[in-house]
Coordinates of C-alpha atoms in Angstrom, one line a residue:
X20 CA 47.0 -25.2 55.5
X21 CA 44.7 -26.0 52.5
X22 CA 43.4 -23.1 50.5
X23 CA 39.7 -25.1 51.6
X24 CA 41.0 -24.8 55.2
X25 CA 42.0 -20.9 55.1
X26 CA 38.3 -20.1 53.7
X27 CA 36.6 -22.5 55.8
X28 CA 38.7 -19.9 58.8
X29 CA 37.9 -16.7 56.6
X30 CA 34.2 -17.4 55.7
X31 CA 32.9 -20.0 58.5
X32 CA 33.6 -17.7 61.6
X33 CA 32.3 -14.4 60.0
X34 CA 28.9 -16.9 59.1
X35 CA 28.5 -17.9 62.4
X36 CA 28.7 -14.4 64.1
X37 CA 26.1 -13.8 61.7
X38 CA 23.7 -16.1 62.2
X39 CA 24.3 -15.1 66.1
X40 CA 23.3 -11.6 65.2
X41 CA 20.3 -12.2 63.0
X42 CA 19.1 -14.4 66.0
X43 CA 19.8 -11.6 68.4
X44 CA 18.0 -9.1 66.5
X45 CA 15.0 -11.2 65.4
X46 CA 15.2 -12.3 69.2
X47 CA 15.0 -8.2 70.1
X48 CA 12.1 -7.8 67.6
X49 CA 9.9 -10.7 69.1
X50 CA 10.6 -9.6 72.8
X51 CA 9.3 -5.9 71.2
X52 CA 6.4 -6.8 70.1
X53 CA 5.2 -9.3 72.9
X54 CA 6.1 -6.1 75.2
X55 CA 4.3 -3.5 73.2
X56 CA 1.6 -6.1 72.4
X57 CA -2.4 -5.2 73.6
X58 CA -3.0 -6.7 77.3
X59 CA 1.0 -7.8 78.0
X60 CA 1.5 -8.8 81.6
X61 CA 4.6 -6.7 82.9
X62 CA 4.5 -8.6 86.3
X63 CA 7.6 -10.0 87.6
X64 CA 5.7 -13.3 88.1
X65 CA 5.3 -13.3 84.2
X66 CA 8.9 -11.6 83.5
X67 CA 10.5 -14.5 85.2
X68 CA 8.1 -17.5 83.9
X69 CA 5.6 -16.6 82.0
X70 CA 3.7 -18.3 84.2
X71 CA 0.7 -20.5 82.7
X72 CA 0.8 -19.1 78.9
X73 CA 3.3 -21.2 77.2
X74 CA 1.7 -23.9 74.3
X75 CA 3.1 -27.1 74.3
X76 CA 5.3 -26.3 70.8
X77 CA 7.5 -23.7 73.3
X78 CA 8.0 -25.9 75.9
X79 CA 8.7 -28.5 73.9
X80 CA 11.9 -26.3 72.0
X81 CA 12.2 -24.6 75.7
X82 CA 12.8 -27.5 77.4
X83 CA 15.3 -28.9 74.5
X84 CA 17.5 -25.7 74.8
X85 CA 18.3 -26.6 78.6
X86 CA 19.7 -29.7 77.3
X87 CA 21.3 -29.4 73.8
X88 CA 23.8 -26.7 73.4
X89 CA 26.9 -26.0 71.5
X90 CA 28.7 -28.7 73.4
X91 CA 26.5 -31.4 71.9
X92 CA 29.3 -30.8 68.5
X93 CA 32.5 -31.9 70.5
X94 CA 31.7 -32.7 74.0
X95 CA 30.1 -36.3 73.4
X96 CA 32.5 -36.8 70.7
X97 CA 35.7 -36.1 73.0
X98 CA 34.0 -38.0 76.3
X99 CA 33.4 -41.0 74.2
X100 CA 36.7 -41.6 72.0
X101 CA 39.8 -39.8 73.9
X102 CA 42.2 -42.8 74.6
X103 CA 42.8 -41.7 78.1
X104 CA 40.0 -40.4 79.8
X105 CA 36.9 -41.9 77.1
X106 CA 34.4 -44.0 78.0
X107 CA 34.1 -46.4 74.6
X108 CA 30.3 -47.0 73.4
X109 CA 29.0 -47.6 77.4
X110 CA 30.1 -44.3 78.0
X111 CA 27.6 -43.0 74.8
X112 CA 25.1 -45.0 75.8
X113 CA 25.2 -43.5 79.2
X114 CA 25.7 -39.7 77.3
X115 CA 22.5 -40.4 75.1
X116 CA 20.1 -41.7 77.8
X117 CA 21.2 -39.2 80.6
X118 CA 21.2 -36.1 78.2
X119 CA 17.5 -36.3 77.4
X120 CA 16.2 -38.5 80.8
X121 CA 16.3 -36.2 83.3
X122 CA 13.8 -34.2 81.5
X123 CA 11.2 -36.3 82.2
X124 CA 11.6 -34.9 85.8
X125 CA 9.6 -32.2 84.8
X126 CA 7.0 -34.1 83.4
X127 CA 7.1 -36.6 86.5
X128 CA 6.9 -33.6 89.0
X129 CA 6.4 -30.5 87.8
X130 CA 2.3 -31.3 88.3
X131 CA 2.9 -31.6 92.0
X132 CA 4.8 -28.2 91.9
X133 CA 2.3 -26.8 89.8
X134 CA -0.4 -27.6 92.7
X135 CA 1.2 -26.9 95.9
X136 CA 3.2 -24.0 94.7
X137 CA 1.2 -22.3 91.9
X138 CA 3.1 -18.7 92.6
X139 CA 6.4 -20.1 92.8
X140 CA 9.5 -19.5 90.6
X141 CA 12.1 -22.2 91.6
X142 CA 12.8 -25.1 92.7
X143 CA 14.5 -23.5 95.9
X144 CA 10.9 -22.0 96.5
X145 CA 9.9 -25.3 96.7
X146 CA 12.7 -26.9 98.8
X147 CA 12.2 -23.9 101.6
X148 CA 7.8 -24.4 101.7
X149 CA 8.9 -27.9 102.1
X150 CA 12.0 -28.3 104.0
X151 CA 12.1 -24.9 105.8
X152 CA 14.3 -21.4 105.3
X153 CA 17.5 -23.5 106.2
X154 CA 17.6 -26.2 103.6
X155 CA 16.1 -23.2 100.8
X156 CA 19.0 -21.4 101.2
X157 CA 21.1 -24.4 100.8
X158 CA 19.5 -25.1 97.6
X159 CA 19.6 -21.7 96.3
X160 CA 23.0 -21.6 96.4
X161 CA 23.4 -25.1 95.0
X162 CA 21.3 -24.1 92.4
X163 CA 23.0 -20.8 91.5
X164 CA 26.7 -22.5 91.3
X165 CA 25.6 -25.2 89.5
X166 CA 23.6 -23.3 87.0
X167 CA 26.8 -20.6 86.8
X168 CA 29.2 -23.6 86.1
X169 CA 26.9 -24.9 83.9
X170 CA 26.8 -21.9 81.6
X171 CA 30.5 -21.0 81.7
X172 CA 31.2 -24.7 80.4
X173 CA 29.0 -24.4 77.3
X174 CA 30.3 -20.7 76.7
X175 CA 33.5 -22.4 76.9
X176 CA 32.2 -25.5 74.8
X177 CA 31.2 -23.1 71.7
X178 CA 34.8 -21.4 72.3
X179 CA 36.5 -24.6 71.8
X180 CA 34.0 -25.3 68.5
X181 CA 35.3 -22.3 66.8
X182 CA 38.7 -23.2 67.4
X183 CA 38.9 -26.8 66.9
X184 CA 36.2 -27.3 63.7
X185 CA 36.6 -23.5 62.3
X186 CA 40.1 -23.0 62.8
X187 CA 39.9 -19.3 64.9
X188 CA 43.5 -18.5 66.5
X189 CA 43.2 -19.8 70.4
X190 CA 44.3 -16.2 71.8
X191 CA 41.3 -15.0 69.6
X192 CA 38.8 -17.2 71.8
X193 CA 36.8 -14.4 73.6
X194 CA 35.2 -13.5 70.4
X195 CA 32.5 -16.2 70.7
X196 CA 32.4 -16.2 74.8
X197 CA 31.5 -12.7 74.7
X198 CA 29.4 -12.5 71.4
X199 CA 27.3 -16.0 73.0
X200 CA 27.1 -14.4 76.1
X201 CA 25.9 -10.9 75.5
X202 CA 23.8 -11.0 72.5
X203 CA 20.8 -13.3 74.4
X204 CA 20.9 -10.6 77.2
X205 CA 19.5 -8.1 74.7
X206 CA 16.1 -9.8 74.3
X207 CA 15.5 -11.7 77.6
X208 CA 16.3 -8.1 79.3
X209 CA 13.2 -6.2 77.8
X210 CA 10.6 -9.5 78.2
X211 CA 12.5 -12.4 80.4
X212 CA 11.5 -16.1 79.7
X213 CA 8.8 -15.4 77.2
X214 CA 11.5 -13.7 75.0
X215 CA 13.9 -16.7 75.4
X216 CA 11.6 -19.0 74.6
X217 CA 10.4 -17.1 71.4
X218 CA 13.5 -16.8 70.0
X219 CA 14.3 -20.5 71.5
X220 CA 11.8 -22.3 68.6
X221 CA 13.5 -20.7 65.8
X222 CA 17.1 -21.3 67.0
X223 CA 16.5 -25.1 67.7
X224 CA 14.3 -25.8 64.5
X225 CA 17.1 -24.0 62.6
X226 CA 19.6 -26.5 64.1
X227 CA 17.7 -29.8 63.5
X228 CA 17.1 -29.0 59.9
X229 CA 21.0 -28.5 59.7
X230 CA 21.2 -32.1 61.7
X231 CA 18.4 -33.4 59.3
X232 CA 20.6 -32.2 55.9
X233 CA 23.8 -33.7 57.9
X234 CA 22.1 -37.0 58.8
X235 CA 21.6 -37.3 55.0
X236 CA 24.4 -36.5 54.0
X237 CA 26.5 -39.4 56.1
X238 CA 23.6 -41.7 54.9
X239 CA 24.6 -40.8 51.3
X240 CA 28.6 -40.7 51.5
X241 CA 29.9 -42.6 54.5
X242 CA 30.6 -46.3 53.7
X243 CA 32.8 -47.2 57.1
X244 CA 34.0 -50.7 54.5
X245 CA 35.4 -53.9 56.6
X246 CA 36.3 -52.6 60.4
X247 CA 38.8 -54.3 62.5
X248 CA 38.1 -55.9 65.9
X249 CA 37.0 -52.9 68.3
X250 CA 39.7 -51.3 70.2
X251 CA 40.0 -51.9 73.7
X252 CA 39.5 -48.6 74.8
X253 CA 36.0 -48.1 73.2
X254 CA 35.0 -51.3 74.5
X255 CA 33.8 -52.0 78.0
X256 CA 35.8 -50.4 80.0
X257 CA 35.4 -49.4 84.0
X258 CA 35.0 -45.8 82.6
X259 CA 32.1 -46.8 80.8
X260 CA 30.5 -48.7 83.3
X261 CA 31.3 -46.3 86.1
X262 CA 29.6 -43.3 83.4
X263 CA 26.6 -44.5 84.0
X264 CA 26.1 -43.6 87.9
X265 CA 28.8 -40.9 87.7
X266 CA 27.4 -38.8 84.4
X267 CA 23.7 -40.4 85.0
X268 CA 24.4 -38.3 88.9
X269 CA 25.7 -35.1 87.2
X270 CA 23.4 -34.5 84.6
X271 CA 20.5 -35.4 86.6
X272 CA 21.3 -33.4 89.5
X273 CA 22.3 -30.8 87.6
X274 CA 18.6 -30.6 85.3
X275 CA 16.9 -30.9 89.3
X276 CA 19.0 -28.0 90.3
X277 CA 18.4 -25.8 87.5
X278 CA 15.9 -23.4 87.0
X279 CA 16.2 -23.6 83.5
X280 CA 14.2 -26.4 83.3
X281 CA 11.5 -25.6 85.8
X282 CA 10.6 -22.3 85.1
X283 CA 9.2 -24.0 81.6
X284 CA 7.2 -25.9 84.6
X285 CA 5.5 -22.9 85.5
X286 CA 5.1 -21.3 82.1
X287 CA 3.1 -24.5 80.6
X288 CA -0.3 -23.9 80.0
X289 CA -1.2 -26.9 81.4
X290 CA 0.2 -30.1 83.4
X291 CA -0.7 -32.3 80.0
X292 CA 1.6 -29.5 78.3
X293 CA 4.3 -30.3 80.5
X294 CA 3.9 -33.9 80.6
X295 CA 3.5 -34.1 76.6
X296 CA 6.5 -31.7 76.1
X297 CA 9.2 -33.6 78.5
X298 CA 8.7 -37.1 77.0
X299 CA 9.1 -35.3 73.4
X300 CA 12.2 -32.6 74.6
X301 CA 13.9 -36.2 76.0
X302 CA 13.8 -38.0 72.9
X303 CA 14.9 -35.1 70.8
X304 CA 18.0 -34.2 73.2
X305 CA 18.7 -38.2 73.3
X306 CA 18.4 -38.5 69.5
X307 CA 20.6 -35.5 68.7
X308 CA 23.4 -36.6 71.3
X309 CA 23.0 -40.3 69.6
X310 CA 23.6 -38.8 66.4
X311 CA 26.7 -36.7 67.3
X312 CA 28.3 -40.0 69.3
X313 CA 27.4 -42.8 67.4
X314 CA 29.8 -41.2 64.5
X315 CA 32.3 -40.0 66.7
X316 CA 32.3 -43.8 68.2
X317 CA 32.5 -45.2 64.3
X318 CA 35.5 -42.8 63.5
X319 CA 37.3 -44.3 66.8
X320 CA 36.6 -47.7 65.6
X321 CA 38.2 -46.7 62.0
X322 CA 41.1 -45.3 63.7
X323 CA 40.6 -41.7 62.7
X324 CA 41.1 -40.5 65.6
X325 CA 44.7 -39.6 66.6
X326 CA 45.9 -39.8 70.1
X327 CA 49.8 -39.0 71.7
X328 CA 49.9 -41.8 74.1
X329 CA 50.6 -39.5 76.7
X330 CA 48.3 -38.4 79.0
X331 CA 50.0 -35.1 79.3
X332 CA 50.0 -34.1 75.9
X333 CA 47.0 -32.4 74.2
X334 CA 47.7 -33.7 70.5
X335 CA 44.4 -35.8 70.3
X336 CA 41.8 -34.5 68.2
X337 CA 39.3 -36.9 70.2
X338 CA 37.0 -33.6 70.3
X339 CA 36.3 -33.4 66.8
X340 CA 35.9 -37.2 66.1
X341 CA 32.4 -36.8 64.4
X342 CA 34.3 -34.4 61.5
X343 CA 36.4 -36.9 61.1
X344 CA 33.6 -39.1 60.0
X345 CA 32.6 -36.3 57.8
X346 CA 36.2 -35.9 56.1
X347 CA 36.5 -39.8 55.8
X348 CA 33.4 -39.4 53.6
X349 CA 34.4 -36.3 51.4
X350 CA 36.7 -37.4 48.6
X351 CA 40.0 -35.9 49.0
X352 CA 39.9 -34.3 45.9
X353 CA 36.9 -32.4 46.5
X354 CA 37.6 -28.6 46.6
X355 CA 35.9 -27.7 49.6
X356 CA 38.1 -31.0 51.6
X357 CA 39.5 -29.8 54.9
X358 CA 40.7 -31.9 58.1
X359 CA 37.0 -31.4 59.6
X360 CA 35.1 -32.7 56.2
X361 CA 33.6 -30.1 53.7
X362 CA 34.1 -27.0 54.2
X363 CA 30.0 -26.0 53.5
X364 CA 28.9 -28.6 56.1
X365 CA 31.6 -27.6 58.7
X366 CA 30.5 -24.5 58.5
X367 CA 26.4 -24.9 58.7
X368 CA 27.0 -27.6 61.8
X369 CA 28.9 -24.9 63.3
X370 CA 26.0 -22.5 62.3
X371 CA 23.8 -24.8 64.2
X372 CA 25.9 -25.1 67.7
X373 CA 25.7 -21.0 67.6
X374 CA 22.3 -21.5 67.5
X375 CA 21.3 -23.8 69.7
X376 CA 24.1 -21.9 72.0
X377 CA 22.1 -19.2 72.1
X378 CA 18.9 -21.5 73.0
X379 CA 20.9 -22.7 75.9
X380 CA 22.0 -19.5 77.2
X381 CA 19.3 -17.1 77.5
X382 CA 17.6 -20.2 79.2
X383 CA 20.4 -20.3 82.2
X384 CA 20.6 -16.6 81.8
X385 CA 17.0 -16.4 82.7
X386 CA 17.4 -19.3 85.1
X387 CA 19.9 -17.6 87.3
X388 CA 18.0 -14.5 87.6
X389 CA 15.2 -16.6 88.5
X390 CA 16.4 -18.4 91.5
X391 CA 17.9 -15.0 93.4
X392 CA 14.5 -12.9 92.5
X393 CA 12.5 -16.0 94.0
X394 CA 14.7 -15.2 97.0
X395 CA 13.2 -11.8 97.4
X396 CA 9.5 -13.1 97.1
X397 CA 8.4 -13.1 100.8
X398 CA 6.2 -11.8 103.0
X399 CA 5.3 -8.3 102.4
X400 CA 7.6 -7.6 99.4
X401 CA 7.8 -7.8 95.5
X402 CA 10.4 -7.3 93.5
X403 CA 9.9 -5.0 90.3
X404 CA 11.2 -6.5 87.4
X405 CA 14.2 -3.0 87.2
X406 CA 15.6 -5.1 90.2
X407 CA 15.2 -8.6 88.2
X408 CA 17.3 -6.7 84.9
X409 CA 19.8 -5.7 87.4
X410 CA 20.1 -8.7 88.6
X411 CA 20.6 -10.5 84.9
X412 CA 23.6 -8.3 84.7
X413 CA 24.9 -8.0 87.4
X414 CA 25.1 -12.3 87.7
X415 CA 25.8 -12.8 84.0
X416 CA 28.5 -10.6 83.5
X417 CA 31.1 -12.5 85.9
X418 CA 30.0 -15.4 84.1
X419 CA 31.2 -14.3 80.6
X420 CA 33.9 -12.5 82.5
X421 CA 34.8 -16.0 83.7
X422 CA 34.7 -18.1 81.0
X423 CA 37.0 -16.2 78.9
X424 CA 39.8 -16.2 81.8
X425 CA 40.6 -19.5 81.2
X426 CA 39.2 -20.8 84.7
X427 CA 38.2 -24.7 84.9
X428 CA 34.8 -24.3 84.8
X429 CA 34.5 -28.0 83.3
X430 CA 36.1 -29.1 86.5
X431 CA 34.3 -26.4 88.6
X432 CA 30.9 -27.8 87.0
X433 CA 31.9 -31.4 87.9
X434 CA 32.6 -30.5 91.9
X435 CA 29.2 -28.7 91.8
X436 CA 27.3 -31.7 90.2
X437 CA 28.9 -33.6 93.1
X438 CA 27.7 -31.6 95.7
X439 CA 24.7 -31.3 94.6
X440 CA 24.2 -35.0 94.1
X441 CA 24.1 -35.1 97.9
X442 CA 21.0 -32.4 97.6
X443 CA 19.1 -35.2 94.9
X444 CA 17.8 -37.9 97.1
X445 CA 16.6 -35.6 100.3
X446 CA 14.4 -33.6 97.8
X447 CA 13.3 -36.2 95.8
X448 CA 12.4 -37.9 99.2
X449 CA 10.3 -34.5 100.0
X450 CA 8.1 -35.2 96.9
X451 CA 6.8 -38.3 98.0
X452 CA 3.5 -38.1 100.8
X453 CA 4.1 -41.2 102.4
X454 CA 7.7 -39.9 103.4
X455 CA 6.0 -36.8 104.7
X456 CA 7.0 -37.7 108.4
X457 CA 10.4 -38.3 107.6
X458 CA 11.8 -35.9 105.2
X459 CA 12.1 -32.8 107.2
X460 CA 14.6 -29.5 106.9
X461 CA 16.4 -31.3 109.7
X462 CA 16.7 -34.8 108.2
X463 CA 17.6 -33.1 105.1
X464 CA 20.2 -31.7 105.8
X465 CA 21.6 -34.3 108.4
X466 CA 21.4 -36.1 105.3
X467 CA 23.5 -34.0 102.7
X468 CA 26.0 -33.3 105.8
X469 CA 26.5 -36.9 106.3
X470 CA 26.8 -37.9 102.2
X471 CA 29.7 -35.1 102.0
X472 CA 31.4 -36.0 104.6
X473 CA 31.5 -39.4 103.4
X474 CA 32.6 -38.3 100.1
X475 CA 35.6 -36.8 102.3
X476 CA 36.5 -40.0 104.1
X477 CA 36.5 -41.7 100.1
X478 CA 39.1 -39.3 99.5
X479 CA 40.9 -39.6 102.3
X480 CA 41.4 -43.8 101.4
X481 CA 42.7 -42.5 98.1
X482 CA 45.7 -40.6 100.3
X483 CA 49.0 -42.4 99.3
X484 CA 52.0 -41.8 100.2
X485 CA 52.7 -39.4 97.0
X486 CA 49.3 -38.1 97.4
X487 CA 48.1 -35.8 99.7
X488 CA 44.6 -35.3 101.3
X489 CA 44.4 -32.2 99.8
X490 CA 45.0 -33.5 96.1
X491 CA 42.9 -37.0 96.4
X492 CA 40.1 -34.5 97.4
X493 CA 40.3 -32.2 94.4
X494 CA 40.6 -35.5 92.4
X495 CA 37.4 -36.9 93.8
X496 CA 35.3 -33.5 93.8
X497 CA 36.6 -31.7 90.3
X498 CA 37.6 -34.8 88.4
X499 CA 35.3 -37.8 88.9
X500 CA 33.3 -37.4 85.9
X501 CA 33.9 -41.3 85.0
X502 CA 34.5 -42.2 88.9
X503 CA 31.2 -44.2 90.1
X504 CA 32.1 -44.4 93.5
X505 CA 31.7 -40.8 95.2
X506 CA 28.7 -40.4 93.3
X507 CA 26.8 -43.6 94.3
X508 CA 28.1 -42.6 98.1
X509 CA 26.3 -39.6 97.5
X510 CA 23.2 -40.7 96.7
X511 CA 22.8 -43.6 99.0
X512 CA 24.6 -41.8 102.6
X513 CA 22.2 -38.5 101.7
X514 CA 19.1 -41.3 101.6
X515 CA 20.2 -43.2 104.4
X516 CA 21.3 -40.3 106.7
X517 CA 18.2 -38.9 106.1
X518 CA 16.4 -42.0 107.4
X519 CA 18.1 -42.9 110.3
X520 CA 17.7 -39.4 111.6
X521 CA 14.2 -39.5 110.6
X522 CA 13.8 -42.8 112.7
X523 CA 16.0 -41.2 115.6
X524 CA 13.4 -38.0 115.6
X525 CA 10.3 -39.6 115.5
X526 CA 11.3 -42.0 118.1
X527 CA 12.1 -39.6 120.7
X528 CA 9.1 -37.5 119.8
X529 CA 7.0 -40.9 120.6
X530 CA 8.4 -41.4 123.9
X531 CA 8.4 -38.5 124.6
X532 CA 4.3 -37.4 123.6
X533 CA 5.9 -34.7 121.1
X534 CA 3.8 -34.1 118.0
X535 CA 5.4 -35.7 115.0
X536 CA 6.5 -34.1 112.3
X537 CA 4.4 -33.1 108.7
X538 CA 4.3 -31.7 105.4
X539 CA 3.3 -28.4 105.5
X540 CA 0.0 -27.8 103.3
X541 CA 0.2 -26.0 100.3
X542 CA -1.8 -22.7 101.3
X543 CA 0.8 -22.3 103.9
X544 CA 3.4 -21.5 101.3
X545 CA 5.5 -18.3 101.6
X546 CA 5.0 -17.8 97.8
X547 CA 1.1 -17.6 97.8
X548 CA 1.6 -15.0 100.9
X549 CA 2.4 -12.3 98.2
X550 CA 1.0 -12.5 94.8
X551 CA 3.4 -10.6 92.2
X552 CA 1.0 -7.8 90.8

């Protein structure tokens, strides 16, 4: 190892704890003084979204940190150039478009839950006023386990970061996990989302000037020369085409399902706030993945990117493929050369993913708490926000717990972006008033019922004779993240199922004289019965 390499170790994961502390304890100091300030609301309706107070400039960062995290460094990078399961430049045009597009569902329909629910918290509040208790519950819990995965994977994400780009010993990995995952508790404990997204401005603007002076940099140094015909496997491929219903799926399902995002719905001050701020969050999270891929692509093409040839080996270094554009543009005779570029830069880009890791974190942290308090906000009782701090502990700590035992989560977030694909369409469905007489709780969930078993029968053609049911399903739930067809079964058996039920219902009800079936009216929500106070 390089003398550059051993202080790039030595100096770069001491500067990144850092810069997670000082964001911790500025993060502490703002969540102080918005507590202590004249006039604070200590509701649990403001604890848990700050409900109708946020300026456009916060939601705008807010709604940025639900999409952009540490993972944004190595995760595009490895999906896009690993010679066995990439997906070649379709696959990063499908990771660029589908990492900043599904927050413009929040721009789209947040104003309709901003009017018929104005005292909700979550988008499960919304699914039980509209769908009934049954389907609610459903969604709660698909909201809570894909939120959970979804956190473990980027605590995991910034894990990997240190190791691969900084060099920190793999039996050493808990170090981040734990500092990533603690230090946001801190702040959003003493003043909930209003706290996070405080802190959240700082962190992300911090990380875009770091992009910014990156950006420059490669414009400067990075001449690429004559490149030979594009390899086959970052061409079109079925991986790439396929990424384009199977991650488009997942990472939309997973931003509908998350309360991470539509919390930030609530807190807006206003729906043009909203609007405004999810057109301008979705070009910033695109640009920023575009960025990270479109040089991770560039070192594939150049052949900087080493692979074994063997799908069971773990030798590539497909993960850090944008450094290796940085180190192809560093002289090698530079002092501060290493195998991931400058040491300086390495180390400020890594500076930046702890940052926006902590943007991404206390906004699932909050998000979790979120959806099981809205649980609790029925008839005839509040919860105090004591029981909401509990509850951020007592959910969060597993988490972290989890994500440094070594568990999957990537492949636990991929069977819960599944599942919850067959939860998009039926809700979507419910937001529309001319479908008012035909999505109901029972249609719903006849369709989901009827898209998963589907999914199963998929699974079950993929049985072969050295394949068993039970390991073509776990191959189509946990691994399909570049597999079109369970997804697009998903989407269209939950849609259909849910109409020809709907049909079924409302014909019988005809015949029959039986009054058909409606949307229920906004005043009639559960979450209006019971103002927080």
């Amino acid at each position: 190892m390089s003398d550059a390499s051993v202080d790039l170790f030595r100096i770069g994961v001491p500067m990144c704890y850092t810069i997670a502390v000082i964001f911790g304890v500025f993060g502490v100091y703002l969540a102080y003084y918005s507590y202590n300030a004249k006039n604070a609301d200590h509701s649990i309706s403001y604890y848990l979204t700050a409900r109708n107070t946020q300026p456009m400039l916060l939601v705008i960062w807010g709604l940025f940190g639900t999409a952009v995290g540490a993972g944004v460094i190595n995760n595009p990078a490895a999906f896009i150039t690993d010679y066995h399961t990439g997906a070649g430049y379709l696959g990063m045009v499908a990771m660029c478009v589908f990492t900043g597009l599904p927050l413009l569902l929040a721009g789209i329909l947040g104003p309709t839950f901003r009017s018929k629910l104005p005292q909700a918290t979550s988008i499960a509040a919304f699914a039980k006023w509209r769908f009934g208790a049954e389907f609610g519950i459903l969604v709660t819990i698909v909201s809570l386990i894909t939120m959970a995965t979804t956190l473990a994977t980027e605590l995991q994400s910034l894990s990997n970061m240190y190791i691969q780009v900084l060099g920190l010993p793999f039996e050493k990995r808990s170090g981040p996990i734990i500092c990533a995952g603690t230090i946001p508790l801190l702040y959003i404990l003493m003043n909930g989302l209003s706290a996070s997204m405080s802190s959240v401005q700082f962190q992300s603007l911090f990380a875009m000037l770091i992009f910014m002076l990156t950006l420059l940099y490669l414009g400067a140094v990075f001449r690429p020369g004559d490149m030979d015909v594009i390899p086959a496997y970052l061409d079109t491929t079925a991986k790439g085409q396929a990424s384009f219903i199977s991650l488009g799926s997942q990472l939309t399902s997973s931003a509908m399902f998350s309360d991470a995002m539509w919390q930030l719905v609530w807190s807006a001050q206003s729906d043009a706030t909203i609007r405004i701020s999810s057109s301008v969050a979705c070009i910033l999270a695109s640009s920023v993945t575009f960025i990270f891929s479109i040089f991770s692509f560039l070192a594939g093409w150049l052949g900087l990117v080493t692979h074994s040839w063997d799908a069971t080996s773990s030798t590539s270094n497909s993960g850090i493929a944008f450094f290796q554009a940085l180190r192809m543009a560093t002289p090698k005779n530079d002092p501060q050369f290493t195998p991931v570029g400058p040491a300086w830069l390495a180390t400020l880009i890594c500076m930046a993913g702890t940052a926006l890791n902590a943007s991404f974190v206390s906004a699932y942290q909050v998000g979790l708490v979120n959806t099981i308090t809205s649980v609790v906000l029925v008839r005839g009782f509040c919860p105090s926000t004591h029981l909401a701090r509990f509850i951020l502990l007592a959910v969060n700590i597993p988490i972290i717990v989890a994500s440094v035992a070594l568990i999957d989560v990537a492949a636990w977030a991929c069977c819960a972006r599944l599942i919850a694909t067959c939860f998009l369409a039926p809700t979507l469905m419910g937001m529309l008033e001319s479908l008012d007489k035909i999505a109901t709780g029972a249609s719903a969930i006849f369709g989901v019922l009827s898209s998963l078993l589907c999914v199963f029968i998929y699974a079950w053609t993929k049985v072969t004779e050295k394949k068993e049911l039970s390991s073509s399903a776990y191959d189509v739930f946990f691994h399909s993240k570049t597999v079109w067809q369970p997804h697009a079964i998903a989407l269209i058996v939950s849609a259909v199922g849910m109409l020809l039920y709907a049909l079924v219902d409302i014909g019988v009800r005809s015949m029959y004289g039986w009054t058909l079936p409606d949307a229920p009216k906004p005043e009639e929500s559960p979450a209006e019965d019971k103002k927080p106070e």
